[in-house]
């Protein structure tokens, strides 16, 4: 398909975001919204000091959430690839999926054949989801076909075994035009989700980046009938920050998107705060 021109300024989009948030907050149901957000959290540890003992504790914590608050569980954990097999064993029998990051996360700086090998390893280890990061340097150089082909090949490598989330790293793309173009490329190349950020750069998820990505998802759905998921990640410091993305999705894409198959949130540090508000 051919996307329509997206001629919106930052000022106009920010004004629209303000209007949407005012409208959505008037509807109330904040507790219900927080429950949905919690059940959409990719519970994540991506630290250089992660080890087998930490993954044991991390998986135990993920499994404990439904015991603390009945019927509330995270849909997935996200970890580095050396721990996929361990996590799969620890989470066996639960509904918690194992996601991992790939393609030289977070920089994207790796020869392409090695990226493919990395994803093959992740899938063979049992990853249910792969969060790949695009090559921003390639994108910003204007070599869009290379970025498209890379995503398409990684999607084919995932096959039917793993869902693919494509991280745009919108804080480094910076402009509305770049975020829109990267969203289009990722969707057309077969992404199951488009994701704002790695969480490893100073500017992570923002409402401005989110509305551009959500608009692109909506246009694609209206043209093809195919649904693509959305994941804001990084930069959320309070439950209200997470609610902002929930409200944007609800207003633009509708309630059909407010489930873990189409909406995920990268805000692990807020998990306990959100649970406290729900309680």
mmCIF file of C-alpha atoms in Angstrom:
data_model
loop_
_atom_site.group_PDB
_atom_site.id
_atom_site.type_symbol
_atom_site.label_atom_id
_atom_site.label_comp_id
_atom_site.label_asym_id
_atom_site.label_seq_id
_atom_site.Cartn_x
_atom_site.Cartn_y
_atom_site.Cartn_z
ATOM 1 C CA UNK A 1 0.000 0.000 0.000
ATOM 2 C CA UNK A 2 0.979 3.656 -0.338
ATOM 3 C CA UNK A 3 0.710 5.781 2.789
ATOM 4 C CA UNK A 4 -0.794 9.246 2.482
ATOM 5 C CA UNK A 5 1.347 12.359 3.037
ATOM 6 C CA UNK A 6 1.611 13.139 6.745
ATOM 7 C CA UNK A 7 1.757 16.905 6.823
ATOM 8 C CA UNK A 8 1.451 17.659 10.533
ATOM 9 C CA UNK A 9 3.671 20.027 12.480
ATOM 10 C CA UNK A 10 4.917 19.325 16.001
ATOM 11 C CA UNK A 11 2.825 22.230 17.274
ATOM 12 C CA UNK A 12 -0.360 20.916 15.703
ATOM 13 C CA UNK A 13 0.272 17.386 16.967
ATOM 14 C CA UNK A 14 1.018 18.583 20.496
ATOM 15 C CA UNK A 15 -2.189 20.596 20.499
ATOM 16 C CA UNK A 16 -4.098 17.518 19.357
ATOM 17 C CA UNK A 17 -2.452 15.422 22.083
ATOM 18 C CA UNK A 18 -3.626 17.923 24.691
ATOM 19 C CA UNK A 19 -7.197 17.805 23.401
ATOM 20 C CA UNK A 20 -7.213 13.987 23.332
ATOM 21 C CA UNK A 21 -5.916 13.713 26.892
ATOM 22 C CA UNK A 22 -8.473 16.200 28.199
ATOM 23 C CA UNK A 23 -11.260 14.309 26.460
ATOM 24 C CA UNK A 24 -10.107 10.886 27.625
ATOM 25 C CA UNK A 25 -9.560 11.875 31.264
ATOM 26 C CA UNK A 26 -13.163 13.074 31.475
ATOM 27 C CA UNK A 27 -14.313 9.494 30.791
ATOM 28 C CA UNK A 28 -12.876 8.306 34.098
ATOM 29 C CA UNK A 29 -12.305 4.568 34.657
ATOM 30 C CA UNK A 30 -8.704 5.175 35.706
ATOM 31 C CA UNK A 31 -8.538 1.952 37.724
ATOM 32 C CA UNK A 32 -9.652 -0.079 34.711
ATOM 33 C CA UNK A 33 -7.053 1.707 32.594
ATOM 34 C CA UNK A 34 -4.290 0.941 35.107
ATOM 35 C CA UNK A 35 -5.316 -2.729 35.179
ATOM 36 C CA UNK A 36 -5.020 -2.856 31.387
ATOM 37 C CA UNK A 37 -1.639 -1.130 31.504
ATOM 38 C CA UNK A 38 -0.320 -3.547 34.118
ATOM 39 C CA UNK A 39 -1.457 -6.508 32.041
ATOM 40 C CA UNK A 40 0.418 -4.986 29.092
ATOM 41 C CA UNK A 41 3.800 -4.478 30.799
ATOM 42 C CA UNK A 42 6.791 -6.236 29.259
ATOM 43 C CA UNK A 43 8.527 -6.872 32.575
ATOM 44 C CA UNK A 44 12.129 -6.156 31.671
ATOM 45 C CA UNK A 45 15.674 -6.501 32.914
ATOM 46 C CA UNK A 46 18.346 -5.479 30.420
ATOM 47 C CA UNK A 47 21.368 -4.652 32.540
ATOM 48 C CA UNK A 48 25.024 -5.466 32.003
ATOM 49 C CA UNK A 49 25.119 -7.094 35.443
ATOM 50 C CA UNK A 50 22.272 -9.554 34.772
ATOM 51 C CA UNK A 51 23.183 -13.141 35.607
ATOM 52 C CA UNK A 52 21.517 -16.519 36.204
ATOM 53 C CA UNK A 53 20.723 -15.764 39.843
ATOM 54 C CA UNK A 54 19.107 -12.450 38.959
ATOM 55 C CA UNK A 55 17.002 -14.103 36.239
ATOM 56 C CA UNK A 56 15.815 -16.701 38.780
ATOM 57 C CA UNK A 57 14.649 -13.908 41.084
ATOM 58 C CA UNK A 58 13.204 -11.887 38.221
ATOM 59 C CA UNK A 59 11.080 -14.753 36.916
ATOM 60 C CA UNK A 60 9.910 -15.535 40.451
ATOM 61 C CA UNK A 61 8.764 -11.939 40.833
ATOM 62 C CA UNK A 62 6.877 -12.089 37.517
ATOM 63 C CA UNK A 63 5.165 -15.287 38.626
ATOM 64 C CA UNK A 64 4.253 -13.753 41.987
ATOM 65 C CA UNK A 65 2.203 -10.854 40.619
ATOM 66 C CA UNK A 66 -1.079 -12.853 40.271
ATOM 67 C CA UNK A 67 -0.644 -14.083 43.838
ATOM 68 C CA UNK A 68 -0.335 -10.511 45.123
ATOM 69 C CA UNK A 69 -3.248 -9.223 43.056
ATOM 70 C CA UNK A 70 -5.516 -11.960 41.674
ATOM 71 C CA UNK A 71 -6.076 -12.006 37.913
ATOM 72 C CA UNK A 72 -3.324 -9.445 37.249
ATOM 73 C CA UNK A 73 -0.244 -10.752 35.483
ATOM 74 C CA UNK A 74 2.353 -9.380 33.101
ATOM 75 C CA UNK A 75 2.139 -10.820 29.562
ATOM 76 C CA UNK A 76 5.894 -11.195 29.036
ATOM 77 C CA UNK A 77 9.328 -10.727 30.465
ATOM 78 C CA UNK A 78 12.108 -9.237 28.339
ATOM 79 C CA UNK A 79 15.689 -10.354 28.924
ATOM 80 C CA UNK A 80 19.020 -10.691 27.157
ATOM 81 C CA UNK A 81 19.384 -13.729 24.901
ATOM 82 C CA UNK A 82 21.779 -15.838 27.052
ATOM 83 C CA UNK A 83 18.951 -16.301 29.557
ATOM 84 C CA UNK A 84 16.125 -17.305 27.187
ATOM 85 C CA UNK A 85 16.339 -21.045 27.828
ATOM 86 C CA UNK A 86 16.562 -20.548 31.598
ATOM 87 C CA UNK A 87 13.534 -18.235 31.621
ATOM 88 C CA UNK A 88 11.488 -20.593 29.444
ATOM 89 C CA UNK A 89 12.034 -23.368 31.966
ATOM 90 C CA UNK A 90 11.226 -21.179 34.945
ATOM 91 C CA UNK A 91 8.038 -19.822 33.366
ATOM 92 C CA UNK A 92 6.820 -23.154 31.962
ATOM 93 C CA UNK A 93 3.134 -23.680 32.701
ATOM 94 C CA UNK A 94 2.430 -19.961 33.024
ATOM 95 C CA UNK A 95 1.043 -17.659 30.362
ATOM 96 C CA UNK A 96 4.079 -15.384 30.565
ATOM 97 C CA UNK A 97 5.959 -15.150 27.294
ATOM 98 C CA UNK A 98 9.712 -14.713 26.920
ATOM 99 C CA UNK A 99 10.879 -11.758 24.850
ATOM 100 C CA UNK A 100 14.447 -10.816 24.037
ATOM 101 C CA UNK A 101 16.296 -7.994 22.299
ATOM 102 C CA UNK A 102 18.330 -8.415 19.128
ATOM 103 C CA UNK A 103 20.135 -6.840 16.175
ATOM 104 C CA UNK A 104 22.966 -5.364 18.244
ATOM 105 C CA UNK A 105 20.661 -3.834 20.851
ATOM 106 C CA UNK A 106 20.760 -0.956 21.672
ATOM 107 C CA UNK A 107 23.111 0.521 19.035
ATOM 108 C CA UNK A 108 22.088 -1.481 15.971
ATOM 109 C CA UNK A 109 25.761 -1.485 14.962
ATOM 110 C CA UNK A 110 26.567 -4.953 13.671
ATOM 111 C CA UNK A 111 27.072 -6.525 10.229
ATOM 112 C CA UNK A 112 23.718 -7.660 8.929
ATOM 113 C CA UNK A 113 24.583 -11.353 8.584
ATOM 114 C CA UNK A 114 25.536 -11.404 12.262
ATOM 115 C CA UNK A 115 22.189 -9.805 13.159
ATOM 116 C CA UNK A 116 20.425 -12.621 11.342
ATOM 117 C CA UNK A 117 22.558 -15.169 13.191
ATOM 118 C CA UNK A 118 21.680 -13.491 16.476
ATOM 119 C CA UNK A 119 17.950 -13.697 15.772
ATOM 120 C CA UNK A 120 18.270 -17.323 14.652
ATOM 121 C CA UNK A 121 19.931 -18.063 17.990
ATOM 122 C CA UNK A 122 17.124 -16.306 19.904
ATOM 123 C CA UNK A 123 14.411 -18.217 18.062
ATOM 124 C CA UNK A 124 16.201 -21.548 18.477
ATOM 125 C CA UNK A 125 16.567 -20.908 22.206
ATOM 126 C CA UNK A 126 12.784 -20.543 22.415
ATOM 127 C CA UNK A 127 12.095 -16.793 22.398
ATOM 128 C CA UNK A 128 8.400 -16.054 21.922
ATOM 129 C CA UNK A 129 9.077 -12.434 20.933
ATOM 130 C CA UNK A 130 12.039 -10.592 19.452
ATOM 131 C CA UNK A 131 12.507 -6.844 19.922
ATOM 132 C CA UNK A 132 14.878 -5.741 17.149
ATOM 133 C CA UNK A 133 16.348 -2.256 16.916
ATOM 134 C CA UNK A 134 16.710 -0.621 13.514
ATOM 135 C CA UNK A 135 19.976 0.804 12.186
ATOM 136 C CA UNK A 136 19.399 4.495 12.834
ATOM 137 C CA UNK A 137 22.617 5.497 11.106
ATOM 138 C CA UNK A 138 21.493 3.737 7.940
ATOM 139 C CA UNK A 139 18.053 5.306 8.189
ATOM 140 C CA UNK A 140 19.378 8.825 8.771
ATOM 141 C CA UNK A 141 21.678 8.401 5.775
ATOM 142 C CA UNK A 142 18.527 7.987 3.686
ATOM 143 C CA UNK A 143 19.116 4.329 2.810
ATOM 144 C CA UNK A 144 15.530 3.372 3.478
ATOM 145 C CA UNK A 145 15.556 0.269 1.270
ATOM 146 C CA UNK A 146 18.317 -1.226 3.420
ATOM 147 C CA UNK A 147 16.322 -0.624 6.595
ATOM 148 C CA UNK A 148 13.209 -2.139 4.998
ATOM 149 C CA UNK A 149 15.089 -5.219 3.755
ATOM 150 C CA UNK A 150 16.708 -5.710 7.157
ATOM 151 C CA UNK A 151 13.367 -5.701 8.969
ATOM 152 C CA UNK A 152 11.793 -7.959 6.356
ATOM 153 C CA UNK A 153 14.617 -10.492 6.656
ATOM 154 C CA UNK A 154 14.476 -10.478 10.449
ATOM 155 C CA UNK A 155 10.715 -11.016 10.297
ATOM 156 C CA UNK A 156 11.262 -14.000 7.990
ATOM 157 C CA UNK A 157 13.895 -15.324 10.396
ATOM 158 C CA UNK A 158 11.382 -15.149 13.252
ATOM 159 C CA UNK A 159 8.901 -17.058 11.103
ATOM 160 C CA UNK A 160 5.903 -18.421 12.964
ATOM 161 C CA UNK A 161 7.895 -19.015 16.135
ATOM 162 C CA UNK A 162 8.347 -15.465 17.418
ATOM 163 C CA UNK A 163 6.518 -12.160 17.104
ATOM 164 C CA UNK A 164 8.623 -9.221 15.976
ATOM 165 C CA UNK A 165 8.666 -5.832 17.682
ATOM 166 C CA UNK A 166 10.618 -3.202 15.744
ATOM 167 C CA UNK A 167 12.267 -0.507 17.876
ATOM 168 C CA UNK A 168 12.544 2.796 16.014
ATOM 169 C CA UNK A 169 14.514 4.680 18.710
ATOM 170 C CA UNK A 170 12.442 7.785 18.067
ATOM 171 C CA UNK A 171 14.571 9.990 20.309
ATOM 172 C CA UNK A 172 17.372 9.650 17.776
ATOM 173 C CA UNK A 173 15.114 10.038 14.737
ATOM 174 C CA UNK A 174 13.955 13.345 16.270
ATOM 175 C CA UNK A 175 11.587 14.729 13.606
ATOM 176 C CA UNK A 176 7.963 13.977 12.842
ATOM 177 C CA UNK A 177 8.948 13.176 9.255
ATOM 178 C CA UNK A 178 11.578 10.634 10.318
ATOM 179 C CA UNK A 179 9.341 8.935 12.872
ATOM 180 C CA UNK A 180 6.556 8.670 10.308
ATOM 181 C CA UNK A 181 8.894 7.259 7.644
ATOM 182 C CA UNK A 182 10.414 4.697 10.011
ATOM 183 C CA UNK A 183 6.928 3.627 11.156
ATOM 184 C CA UNK A 184 5.848 3.106 7.559
ATOM 185 C CA UNK A 185 8.960 1.068 6.723
ATOM 186 C CA UNK A 186 8.604 -1.161 9.771
ATOM 187 C CA UNK A 187 4.917 -1.836 9.185
ATOM 188 C CA UNK A 188 5.304 -2.544 5.481
ATOM 189 C CA UNK A 189 8.250 -4.857 6.209
ATOM 190 C CA UNK A 190 6.060 -7.012 8.451
ATOM 191 C CA UNK A 191 6.484 -5.781 12.035
ATOM 192 C CA UNK A 192 3.978 -7.246 14.481
ATOM 193 C CA UNK A 193 4.598 -4.244 16.763
ATOM 194 C CA UNK A 194 6.312 -0.918 16.407
ATOM 195 C CA UNK A 195 8.087 0.268 19.543
ATOM 196 C CA UNK A 196 9.369 3.714 20.434
ATOM 197 C CA UNK A 197 12.638 3.114 22.202
ATOM 198 C CA UNK A 198 15.306 0.883 23.690
ATOM 199 C CA UNK A 199 15.152 2.816 26.944
ATOM 200 C CA UNK A 200 18.920 3.220 26.702
ATOM 201 C CA UNK A 201 19.069 6.754 25.262
ATOM 202 C CA UNK A 202 18.291 10.124 26.907
ATOM 203 C CA UNK A 203 15.043 10.688 24.979
ATOM 204 C CA UNK A 204 12.824 7.608 25.010
ATOM 205 C CA UNK A 205 9.045 7.429 24.528
ATOM 206 C CA UNK A 206 7.244 10.756 24.055
ATOM 207 C CA UNK A 207 3.592 11.502 23.349
ATOM 208 C CA UNK A 208 4.651 13.223 20.109
ATOM 209 C CA UNK A 209 6.419 10.124 18.797
ATOM 210 C CA UNK A 210 3.535 7.965 19.989
ATOM 211 C CA UNK A 211 0.821 9.868 18.135
ATOM 212 C CA UNK A 212 2.778 9.701 14.877
ATOM 213 C CA UNK A 213 3.235 5.944 15.255
ATOM 214 C CA UNK A 214 -0.372 5.344 16.295
ATOM 215 C CA UNK A 215 -1.674 7.397 13.366
ATOM 216 C CA UNK A 216 0.440 5.270 11.018
ATOM 217 C CA UNK A 217 -0.921 2.059 12.526
ATOM 218 C CA UNK A 218 -4.469 3.351 12.104
ATOM 219 C CA UNK A 219 -3.960 4.319 8.470
ATOM 220 C CA UNK A 220 -2.483 0.913 7.707
ATOM 221 C CA UNK A 221 -5.378 -0.861 9.416
ATOM 222 C CA UNK A 222 -7.996 1.187 7.569
ATOM 223 C CA UNK A 223 -6.304 0.419 4.230
ATOM 224 C CA UNK A 224 -5.548 -3.279 4.764
ATOM 225 C CA UNK A 225 -7.586 -4.574 7.700
ATOM 226 C CA UNK A 226 -4.331 -5.744 9.344
ATOM 227 C CA UNK A 227 -3.620 -4.801 12.944
ATOM 228 C CA UNK A 228 -0.141 -3.810 14.118
ATOM 229 C CA UNK A 229 0.667 -3.412 17.804
ATOM 230 C CA UNK A 230 2.151 -0.396 19.566
ATOM 231 C CA UNK A 231 4.646 -0.304 22.428
ATOM 232 C CA UNK A 232 5.890 2.846 24.161
ATOM 233 C CA UNK A 233 9.050 2.121 26.146
ATOM 234 C CA UNK A 234 11.297 4.146 28.406
ATOM 235 C CA UNK A 235 10.915 7.586 29.941
ATOM 236 C CA UNK A 236 7.828 6.829 32.005
ATOM 237 C CA UNK A 237 8.328 7.987 35.582
ATOM 238 C CA UNK A 238 4.783 7.942 36.965
ATOM 239 C CA UNK A 239 1.588 5.971 36.336
ATOM 240 C CA UNK A 240 0.172 9.125 34.734
ATOM 241 C CA UNK A 241 2.902 8.904 32.086
ATOM 242 C CA UNK A 242 1.776 5.387 31.208
ATOM 243 C CA UNK A 243 -1.859 6.500 31.193
ATOM 244 C CA UNK A 244 -1.013 9.079 28.534
ATOM 245 C CA UNK A 245 -0.149 6.309 26.053
ATOM 246 C CA UNK A 246 -3.183 4.282 27.049
ATOM 247 C CA UNK A 247 -5.424 7.281 26.348
ATOM 248 C CA UNK A 248 -3.821 7.964 22.966
ATOM 249 C CA UNK A 249 -4.311 4.344 21.910
ATOM 250 C CA UNK A 250 -7.904 4.251 23.173
ATOM 251 C CA UNK A 251 -8.832 7.499 21.417
ATOM 252 C CA UNK A 252 -7.172 6.838 18.060
ATOM 253 C CA UNK A 253 -7.234 3.050 17.680
ATOM 254 C CA UNK A 254 -10.079 2.128 19.992
ATOM 255 C CA UNK A 255 -10.655 -0.517 22.641
ATOM 256 C CA UNK A 256 -9.787 -3.361 20.261
ATOM 257 C CA UNK A 257 -6.127 -2.405 20.690
ATOM 258 C CA UNK A 258 -6.203 -2.391 24.490
ATOM 259 C CA UNK A 259 -4.980 -5.930 25.056
ATOM 260 C CA UNK A 260 -1.511 -7.521 25.250
ATOM 261 C CA UNK A 261 -1.640 -8.809 21.680
ATOM 262 C CA UNK A 262 -1.667 -5.223 20.369
ATOM 263 C CA UNK A 263 -0.591 -2.986 23.260
ATOM 264 C CA UNK A 264 2.518 -3.368 25.381
ATOM 265 C CA UNK A 265 4.227 -0.953 27.722
ATOM 266 C CA UNK A 266 7.916 -0.824 28.592
ATOM 267 C CA UNK A 267 7.743 0.527 32.132
ATOM 268 C CA UNK A 268 8.867 -2.205 34.524
ATOM 269 C CA UNK A 269 9.916 0.231 37.229
ATOM 270 C CA UNK A 270 6.296 1.389 37.495
ATOM 271 C CA UNK A 271 4.833 -2.091 37.993
ATOM 272 C CA UNK A 272 4.636 -1.879 41.778
ATOM 273 C CA UNK A 273 3.429 1.743 41.735
ATOM 274 C CA UNK A 274 0.626 0.812 39.350
ATOM 275 C CA UNK A 275 -0.337 -2.156 41.535
ATOM 276 C CA UNK A 276 -0.483 0.113 44.577
ATOM 277 C CA UNK A 277 -2.839 2.497 42.773
ATOM 278 C CA UNK A 278 -5.032 -0.383 41.649
ATOM 279 C CA UNK A 279 -5.244 -1.703 45.201
#
